[in-house]
Coordinates of C-alpha atoms and ligand atoms in Angstrom, one line a residue:
X49 CA 1.9 63.5 4.6
X50 CA 3.8 60.3 3.8
X51 CA 4.0 57.9 6.7
X52 CA 7.2 56.3 5.6
X53 CA 9.0 59.6 5.2
X54 CA 8.2 61.3 8.5
X55 CA 10.6 63.9 9.7
X56 CA 10.5 65.1 13.3
X57 CA 11.7 68.5 12.3
X58 CA 8.4 69.1 10.6
X59 CA 6.5 68.5 13.9
X60 CA 6.4 70.6 17.0
X61 CA 5.0 70.2 20.5
X62 CA 1.4 71.4 20.7
X63 CA -0.1 70.4 24.0
X64 CA -1.1 67.5 26.2
X65 CA -3.7 66.2 28.6
X66 CA -3.7 63.5 31.1
X67 CA -3.8 60.7 28.5
X68 CA -2.2 61.9 25.4
X69 CA 0.4 64.2 23.9
X70 CA -0.2 66.2 20.8
X71 CA 2.2 67.5 18.2
X72 CA 1.3 69.7 15.2
X73 CA 2.8 69.9 11.7
X74 CA 4.6 73.2 11.0
X75 CA 2.9 73.7 7.7
X76 CA -0.1 71.4 7.2
X77 CA -3.2 71.8 9.3
X78 CA -2.7 68.4 11.0
X79 CA -1.9 67.1 14.5
X80 CA -0.8 63.7 15.8
X81 CA -2.2 62.6 19.1
X82 CA 0.0 60.0 20.9
X83 CA -0.8 57.9 23.9
X84 CA 1.0 58.4 27.2
X85 CA 2.0 55.8 29.9
X86 CA 2.8 56.3 33.6
X87 CA 6.5 57.0 33.8
X88 CA 7.2 54.0 36.0
X89 CA 6.1 51.8 33.0
X90 CA 8.5 53.5 30.6
X91 CA 10.9 50.6 30.5
X92 CA 8.4 48.1 29.4
X93 CA 5.2 49.2 27.8
X94 CA 1.9 48.2 29.5
X95 CA 0.4 46.8 26.3
X96 CA 1.4 45.2 23.1
X97 CA 1.4 46.9 19.7
X98 CA -1.9 45.2 18.8
X99 CA -3.5 46.4 22.0
X100 CA -2.3 49.9 21.4
X101 CA -3.6 49.8 17.8
X102 CA -7.0 48.6 19.2
X103 CA -7.1 51.3 21.8
X104 CA -6.6 54.1 19.2
X105 CA -9.0 52.4 16.8
X106 CA -11.6 52.3 19.7
X107 CA -11.1 56.0 20.2
X108 CA -11.9 56.7 16.5
X109 CA -14.9 54.3 16.5
X110 CA -16.3 55.7 19.8
X111 CA -16.1 59.2 18.5
X112 CA -17.5 58.5 15.0
X113 CA -20.1 55.9 15.8
X114 CA -21.3 56.8 19.2
X115 CA -20.4 60.4 20.4
X116 CA -21.0 61.9 16.9
X117 CA -24.6 60.8 16.7
X118 CA -25.2 62.0 20.3
X119 CA -23.4 65.4 20.0
X120 CA -24.0 66.2 16.3
X121 CA -21.8 65.3 13.4
X122 CA -21.1 68.9 12.5
X123 CA -19.0 69.3 15.7
X124 CA -17.0 66.1 15.4
X125 CA -13.7 65.3 13.7
X126 CA -12.8 61.7 14.5
X127 CA -9.6 61.4 12.6
X128 CA -7.8 58.2 11.7
X129 CA -5.3 55.7 13.1
X130 CA -1.8 55.9 11.7
X131 CA 1.2 53.6 12.1
X132 CA 4.3 55.8 12.5
X133 CA 8.0 54.7 12.1
X134 CA 9.4 54.0 15.5
X135 CA 12.6 56.0 14.8
X136 CA 10.4 59.0 14.1
X137 CA 8.4 58.6 17.3
X138 CA 11.6 58.2 19.4
X139 CA 13.2 61.4 17.9
X140 CA 9.9 63.2 18.4
X141 CA 9.7 62.3 22.1
X142 CA 13.3 63.6 22.7
X143 CA 12.5 66.7 20.8
X144 CA 9.3 67.6 22.7
X145 CA 10.5 66.6 26.2
X146 CA 11.9 70.0 27.3
X147 CA 8.7 71.8 26.2
X148 CA 6.4 69.7 28.4
X149 CA 5.1 71.2 31.6
X150 CA 6.7 69.7 34.6
X151 CA 3.4 68.7 36.3
X152 CA 2.6 66.5 33.3
X153 CA 5.8 64.6 33.3
X154 CA 4.5 61.8 35.6
X155 CA 3.6 60.2 32.2
X156 CA 5.8 59.5 29.2
X157 CA 4.9 59.4 25.5
X158 CA 4.3 55.9 24.0
X159 CA 7.4 55.3 21.9
X160 CA 6.9 51.5 21.4
X161 CA 3.7 51.0 19.4
X162 CA 4.1 53.7 16.7
X163 CA 0.3 54.1 16.8
X164 CA -1.2 57.5 16.8
X165 CA -4.4 59.4 16.0
X166 CA -4.1 61.8 13.1
X167 CA -6.6 64.7 13.3
X168 CA -7.2 68.1 11.6
X169 CA -5.5 70.9 13.6
X170 CA -8.5 72.7 15.0
X171 CA -6.3 75.6 16.2
X172 CA -5.2 76.6 12.7
X173 CA -8.0 76.0 10.4
X174 CA -7.4 76.6 6.7
X175 CA -5.9 79.7 5.1
X176 CA -6.0 83.0 6.8
X177 CA -4.7 86.5 6.6
X178 CA -1.2 86.8 8.0
X179 CA -1.9 89.8 10.2
X180 CA -5.0 88.5 11.8
X181 CA -4.6 84.7 12.2
X182 CA -7.6 82.8 13.7
X183 CA -8.1 83.0 17.4
X184 CA -9.1 79.6 18.9
X185 CA -10.5 79.2 22.3
X186 CA -10.6 75.9 24.0
X187 CA -13.0 75.3 26.9
X188 CA -13.2 72.2 28.9
X189 CA -16.7 73.0 30.4
X190 CA -17.1 69.9 32.7
X191 CA -20.5 68.8 34.1
X192 CA -23.3 71.3 33.4
X193 CA -26.2 70.0 35.5
X194 CA -26.9 69.0 39.1
X195 CA -27.6 65.3 39.7
X196 CA -31.3 64.6 40.1
X197 CA -31.1 60.9 40.8
X198 CA -33.0 59.5 43.7
X199 CA -29.8 57.5 44.6
X200 CA -27.9 60.7 45.6
X201 CA -27.3 60.3 49.4
X202 CA -25.8 63.7 50.2
X203 CA -27.9 66.8 49.9
X204 CA -24.9 69.0 49.1
X205 CA -24.6 67.2 45.7
X206 CA -28.0 68.6 44.7
X207 CA -27.0 72.1 45.6
X208 CA -23.4 72.6 44.7
X209 CA -22.2 71.4 41.3
X210 CA -19.6 68.7 40.9
X211 CA -17.0 71.2 39.5
X212 CA -17.3 73.5 42.4
X213 CA -17.2 70.6 44.9
X214 CA -14.1 69.2 43.2
X215 CA -12.3 72.6 43.3
X216 CA -12.2 72.5 47.1
X217 CA -10.8 69.0 46.9
X218 CA -8.1 69.9 44.3
X219 CA -6.9 72.8 46.4
X220 CA -7.0 70.7 49.6
X221 CA -4.7 68.0 48.0
X222 CA -2.5 70.7 46.5
X223 CA -3.3 70.0 42.8
X224 CA -4.0 73.7 42.3
X225 CA -2.8 76.6 44.4
X226 CA -6.1 78.5 44.2
X227 CA -9.7 77.7 43.5
X228 CA -11.3 78.6 40.2
X229 CA -14.5 80.7 40.5
X230 CA -15.8 79.3 37.2
X231 CA -19.1 77.4 37.6
X232 CA -20.2 75.2 34.7
X233 CA -23.9 75.9 35.5
X234 CA -23.4 79.5 34.7
X235 CA -21.7 78.6 31.3
X236 CA -24.5 76.2 30.5
X237 CA -27.3 78.6 31.6
X238 CA -27.9 80.2 28.2
X239 CA -28.2 83.5 30.1
X240 CA -25.7 85.9 28.5
X241 CA -24.8 87.6 31.8
X242 CA -24.1 84.3 33.5
X243 CA -22.1 83.0 30.6
X244 CA -20.1 86.2 30.5
X245 CA -19.4 85.8 34.2
X246 CA -18.4 82.2 33.8
X247 CA -15.9 83.0 31.0
X248 CA -14.4 85.8 33.0
X249 CA -13.6 83.4 35.7
X250 CA -12.1 80.9 33.2
X251 CA -9.8 83.7 32.0
X252 CA -8.9 84.6 35.6
X253 CA -8.0 81.0 36.6
X254 CA -7.7 78.9 33.5
X255 CA -6.4 75.7 35.2
X256 CA -6.9 73.0 32.6
X257 CA -10.3 74.3 31.5
X258 CA -9.3 77.2 29.3
X259 CA -6.7 77.9 26.6
X260 CA -6.3 80.5 23.8
X261 CA -4.4 79.8 20.5
X262 CA -3.5 82.4 18.0
X263 CA -2.5 81.2 14.6
X264 CA -2.1 77.7 16.0
X265 CA 0.2 78.8 18.9
X266 CA -1.0 78.6 22.5
X267 CA -0.8 82.2 23.8
X268 CA -2.8 81.8 27.0
X269 CA -3.3 78.9 29.5
X270 CA -2.8 78.0 33.1
X271 CA 0.0 79.9 34.7
X272 CA 1.2 76.9 36.5
X273 CA 3.4 74.8 34.2
X274 CA 3.8 77.4 31.5
X275 CA 6.1 80.3 31.2
X276 CA 5.0 83.4 33.0
X277 CA 4.6 85.5 29.9
X278 CA 1.1 84.1 29.8
X279 CA -0.5 86.8 32.0
X280 CA -3.6 88.8 31.4
X281 CA -1.6 91.7 30.0
X282 CA 0.0 89.7 27.3
X283 CA -3.4 88.2 26.5
X284 CA -4.9 91.7 26.1
X285 CA -1.9 92.6 23.9
X286 CA -2.7 89.6 21.7
X287 CA -6.4 90.4 21.5
X288 CA -6.2 94.1 20.9
X289 CA -5.7 94.1 17.1
X290 CA -8.8 92.0 16.6
X291 CA -11.0 94.5 18.5
X292 CA -10.0 97.9 17.2
X293 CA -13.0 99.4 15.5
X294 CA -14.7 102.8 15.2
X295 CA -13.1 105.4 17.2
X296 CA -10.9 102.8 18.8
X297 CA -9.2 102.0 15.5
X298 CA -8.5 105.7 14.8
X299 CA -7.1 106.3 18.2
X300 CA -5.8 102.8 18.8
X301 CA -7.2 103.2 22.2
X302 CA -9.6 100.9 24.0
X303 CA -9.7 100.2 27.7
X304 CA -8.7 96.7 28.8
X305 CA -12.1 96.2 30.3
X306 CA -13.9 97.1 27.0
X307 CA -11.5 94.8 25.1
X308 CA -12.2 91.9 27.4
X309 CA -15.9 92.5 27.3
X310 CA -15.9 92.5 23.5
X311 CA -13.9 89.3 23.4
X312 CA -16.2 87.5 25.8
X313 CA -19.2 88.7 23.9
X314 CA -18.0 87.2 20.7
X315 CA -17.2 83.9 22.4
X316 CA -20.7 83.8 24.0
X317 CA -22.3 84.4 20.6
X318 CA -20.3 81.6 19.1
X319 CA -21.3 79.2 21.9
X320 CA -25.0 80.1 21.5
X321 CA -24.9 79.8 17.8
X322 CA -26.1 76.6 16.1
X323 CA -22.6 76.0 14.7
X324 CA -23.8 76.9 11.2
X325 CA -27.4 75.5 11.3
X326 CA -30.6 77.5 11.6
X327 CA -31.7 78.6 15.1
X328 CA -33.4 75.9 16.9
X329 CA -36.0 76.0 19.7
X330 CA -34.8 77.1 23.0
X331 CA -34.8 74.6 25.8
X332 CA -36.7 75.3 29.0
X333 CA -35.4 73.0 31.6
X334 CA -37.2 72.0 34.7
X335 CA -35.3 71.7 37.9
X336 CA -32.6 73.6 39.7
X337 CA -30.1 75.2 37.4
X338 CA -28.2 77.2 40.0
X339 CA -25.2 76.2 41.9
X340 CA -25.0 77.5 45.4
X341 CA -21.2 77.9 45.2
X342 CA -21.4 80.3 42.2
X343 CA -20.7 83.9 43.0
X344 CA -23.1 85.1 40.3
X345 CA -25.6 87.3 42.0
X346 CA -29.0 85.8 41.3
X347 CA -30.7 89.1 41.6
X348 CA -28.9 90.3 38.5
X349 CA -31.0 88.0 36.3
X350 CA -34.0 90.2 35.5
X351 CA -35.8 88.1 33.0
X352 CA -35.1 84.6 34.3
X353 CA -33.1 82.0 32.5
X354 CA -33.3 82.0 28.7
X355 CA -32.1 78.5 28.3
X356 CA -29.8 77.2 25.6
X357 CA -30.8 76.9 21.9
X358 CA -31.3 73.2 21.2
X359 CA -28.8 73.2 18.3
X360 CA -26.0 74.8 20.3
X361 CA -22.9 72.9 21.2
X362 CA -23.5 73.4 25.0
X363 CA -27.0 72.0 24.8
X364 CA -25.8 68.9 22.9
X365 CA -23.0 68.3 25.4
X366 CA -25.3 68.7 28.4
X367 CA -27.9 66.4 26.9
X368 CA -25.3 63.7 26.5
X369 CA -23.9 64.3 30.0
X370 CA -27.4 63.8 31.4
X371 CA -27.4 60.2 30.2
X372 CA -25.9 59.8 33.7
X373 CA -29.3 59.3 35.2
X374 CA -28.4 57.3 38.2
X375 CA -25.4 59.3 39.5
X376 CA -22.3 57.2 40.5
X377 CA -24.1 56.2 43.7
X378 CA -27.0 54.6 41.8
X379 CA -24.7 53.3 39.1
X380 CA -22.3 51.4 41.3
X381 CA -24.7 48.6 42.3
X382 CA -25.4 48.1 38.6
X383 CA -21.7 48.0 37.8
X384 CA -21.4 45.3 40.5
X385 CA -24.2 43.3 38.8
X386 CA -22.4 43.4 35.5
X387 CA -19.1 42.6 37.1
X388 CA -20.6 39.6 38.9
X389 CA -22.2 38.4 35.7
X390 CA -18.9 38.6 33.8
X391 CA -17.1 36.6 36.6
X392 CA -19.7 33.9 36.2
X393 CA -19.8 34.1 32.4
X394 CA -16.5 35.6 31.1
X395 CA -17.4 35.0 27.5
X396 CA -20.3 37.4 27.9
X397 CA -17.8 40.3 27.9
X398 CA -17.7 40.3 24.1
X399 CA -21.5 39.9 23.5
X400 CA -22.2 42.8 25.9
X401 CA -19.5 44.9 24.2
X402 CA -17.9 45.9 27.5
X403 CA -14.7 47.0 25.8
X404 CA -16.1 47.7 22.4
X405 CA -16.4 47.4 19.5
X406 CA -18.0 50.8 19.5
X407 CA -20.4 50.4 16.6
X408 CA -24.1 51.0 15.9
X409 CA -25.0 48.0 18.1
X410 CA -23.3 49.6 21.0
X411 CA -25.2 52.8 20.5
X412 CA -28.4 50.9 20.2
X413 CA -27.8 49.1 23.5
X414 CA -27.6 52.4 25.4
X415 CA -30.4 54.1 23.5
X416 CA -32.9 51.3 24.0
X417 CA -32.4 51.1 27.7
X418 CA -35.7 50.3 29.6
X419 CA -36.7 53.0 32.0
X420 CA -37.4 50.6 34.9
X421 CA -34.9 48.3 36.4
X422 CA -36.1 44.8 35.7
X423 CA -33.2 43.2 37.5
X424 CA -31.6 42.0 34.3
X425 CA -28.0 42.2 33.3
X426 CA -29.0 43.9 30.1
X427 CA -30.5 46.9 32.1
X428 CA -27.3 47.1 34.1
X429 CA -25.1 47.0 31.0
X430 CA -27.2 49.7 29.2
X431 CA -26.9 52.0 32.3
X432 CA -23.1 51.4 32.5
X433 CA -22.7 52.2 28.8
X434 CA -24.8 55.4 29.3
X435 CA -22.7 56.4 32.2
X436 CA -19.5 56.0 30.3
X437 CA -20.8 58.0 27.4
X438 CA -21.9 60.7 29.9
X439 CA -18.4 60.7 31.5
X440 CA -16.8 61.3 28.1
X441 CA -19.2 64.3 27.6
X442 CA -18.3 65.6 31.0
X443 CA -14.6 65.5 30.0
X444 CA -14.5 66.8 26.5
X445 CA -13.4 70.2 25.2
X446 CA -15.0 72.7 22.9
X447 CA -12.8 74.5 20.4
X448 CA -14.2 77.8 19.1
X449 CA -12.3 79.1 16.0
X450 CA -12.8 82.8 15.4
X451 CA -11.7 84.2 12.0
X452 CA -12.0 87.9 11.5
X453 CA -14.4 88.6 8.5
X454 CA -12.5 90.3 5.8
X455 CA -13.8 93.9 5.3
X456 CA -15.4 95.1 2.2
X457 CA -12.6 95.6 -0.2
X458 CA -14.0 98.5 -2.2
X459 CA -13.7 100.7 0.9
X460 CA -10.8 103.0 0.8
X461 CA -9.2 103.8 4.1
X462 CA -10.7 107.4 4.4
X463 CA -14.2 106.3 3.7
X464 CA -13.9 103.5 6.1
X465 CA -12.7 105.8 8.8
X466 CA -15.5 108.1 8.2
X467 CA -18.1 105.3 8.3
X468 CA -16.5 103.8 11.5
X469 CA -16.6 107.2 13.0
X470 CA -20.3 107.7 12.3
X471 CA -21.4 104.3 13.3
X472 CA -18.8 102.3 15.2
X473 CA -19.7 98.6 15.4
X474 CA -18.0 95.7 16.9
X475 CA -15.8 93.7 14.5
X476 CA -17.4 90.7 12.8
X477 CA -16.0 87.2 13.1
X478 CA -17.0 84.0 11.4
X479 CA -16.8 81.1 13.7
X480 CA -16.7 77.4 13.7
X481 CA -17.2 75.2 16.7
X482 CA -15.8 71.7 17.3
X483 CA -15.7 69.2 20.1
X484 CA -12.5 67.3 20.9
X485 CA -11.2 64.6 23.3
X486 CA -14.0 62.0 23.0
X487 CA -12.2 58.9 24.3
X488 CA -14.2 56.1 25.8
X489 CA -13.7 55.8 29.6
X490 CA -12.8 52.4 30.8
X491 CA -15.4 50.1 32.5
X492 CA -12.9 49.4 35.3
X493 CA -12.7 53.1 36.3
X494 CA -16.2 53.0 37.9
X495 CA -15.2 51.9 41.4
X496 CA -12.5 54.7 41.4
X497 CA -15.2 57.2 40.4
X498 CA -17.3 56.2 43.5
X499 CA -14.3 56.6 45.8
X500 CA -13.5 59.9 44.3
X501 CA -17.1 61.1 44.7
X502 CA -17.1 60.2 48.4
X503 CA -13.7 61.9 49.0
X504 CA -14.8 65.1 47.3
X505 CA -18.1 65.3 49.2
X506 CA -16.5 64.6 52.6
X507 CA -13.7 67.1 51.9
X508 CA -16.2 69.8 51.0
X509 CA -18.2 69.1 54.2
X510 CA -15.1 69.3 56.3
X511 CA -13.6 72.5 54.7
X512 CA -16.0 73.9 52.1
X513 CA -18.6 75.6 54.2
X514 CA -15.9 77.5 56.1
X515 CA -14.3 79.0 53.0
X516 CA -15.6 82.1 51.3
Ligands
LIG218 P1 -7.6 65.2 29.1 O1 -6.6 65.2 30.2 O2 -8.4 66.5 29.0 O3 -8.5 64.0 29.0 P2 -6.3 64.1 26.7 O4 -5.0 63.6 27.3 O5 -7.4 63.2 26.4 O6 -6.8 65.3 27.7 P3 -6.7 65.9 24.5 O7 -7.5 66.8 25.3 O8 -7.3 65.2 23.4 O9 -5.9 64.9 25.4 O10 -5.5 66.7 23.8 C1 -4.6 67.5 24.6 C2 -4.6 69.0 24.1 O11 -4.1 69.0 22.7 C3 -6.0 69.6 24.0 O12 -6.3 70.2 25.2 C4 -5.8 70.6 22.9 O13 -5.2 71.8 23.4 C5 -4.8 69.9 21.9 N1 -5.5 69.2 20.8 C6 -6.0 68.0 20.9 N2 -6.6 67.7 19.7 C7 -6.4 68.7 18.9 C8 -6.8 69.0 17.5 N3 -7.4 68.2 16.7 N4 -6.4 70.2 17.0 C9 -5.7 71.1 17.8 N5 -5.4 70.9 19.1 C10 -5.7 69.7 19.6
LIG219 ZN1 -20.9 75.2 40.5
LIG220 MG1 -8.6 67.0 27.0
LIG221 MG1 -9.3 63.0 27.4

């Protein structure tokens, strides 16, 4: 990829989130992740080229120096900052505009700075067989634990998880038409039945928490804002070739239910694996790990909760999320202490690394936080840093790439059919697991988080209990 010879025809729309838009290369396994601005700022960019460059560099540093050591290097691809020709970026923004979902168009792509993040394309890893391209599943799991901080003022927050509370709010304000029955506490439970249940509900109501890519192409995501071909039937059609085995392969017949079960099973295995390492110890957590809003029938768990293997991606993500030890209610007074200090001593902003740089010293600040509040600004800063890191971990996505294992070549078709007939076994996949979207969350967003928390809780108390 030569940066001075970029051709927009070699790039296509890949997807977007709230903060960035992603295009993928048509041949190379690469993506470019570009920043977005609110549409009302489209005439004059909200920041200079230098600031944009710093912002993208901060994302790389935060991911590679901070998140990677908390989440595990094996899951992280931090990428690099690139400076693209402005003409290329302008042509690209025109080219992708009509493919963007309408509900995302309150923001526009940054066409002024030319800065972007270049990353490996995690939805089309490496070489593969043309008839069975890799299947990649993206899950945005959200927060996997109930707050245990003594600062929590509303009882409901210790019983119903944040995602489930937030769902009621999102439906009330019209963000989504219907509520998702996915509950992160089920996904993070480590109990196969509960994880299965959680993934089934992600498939039923993907919202922005679940996507499936086949050979780099998104084939399943939220119904809202994508074309209506993305229904469950078309998903089953895409999955079927991967799950024909034994008698099923011979008859080409498999019920939809069995197909979906096999698919979810493979995904649960990948999520519970150590991402390539040896099996670690299983965590046994104290405290409540059930959300009262989850429809999973608690009596169905016969042997209690198994917990997550400590080298699994879900375990690492939840450990990092749990750096939010104070809850927003306990954190806000500490935020105010820092803010007051910065008003009195503006130059301290740099020493305390409020906006980076995100280097080893930053990581050390948050890891060496004293357990008791000694009233110092250092304690408050460390807690704010921890909270921001936890927020990133609550907002990241997991990408699971499933590549069908090639079958033993010496087998001729007749022999294989006979063997499959005698002992049918589920197809084998090799998988790799990555974590993406590890941007630092701004210091200034903390007051907004407190207001949102209050709105979500009061909305739930007004409407939540009445709903099924
Ligand atoms: P959010 O609103 O979740 O914060 P965001 O604006 O920060 O999202 P990302 O989640 O990083 O943006 O990227 C948007 C989408 O682009 C992702 O959901 C994913 O589908 C796709 N994507 C991002 N990075 C990659 C990658 N390295 N390889 C393949 N696809 C990617
Ligand atoms: Zn829940
Ligand atoms: Mg994202
Ligand atoms: Mg993000």
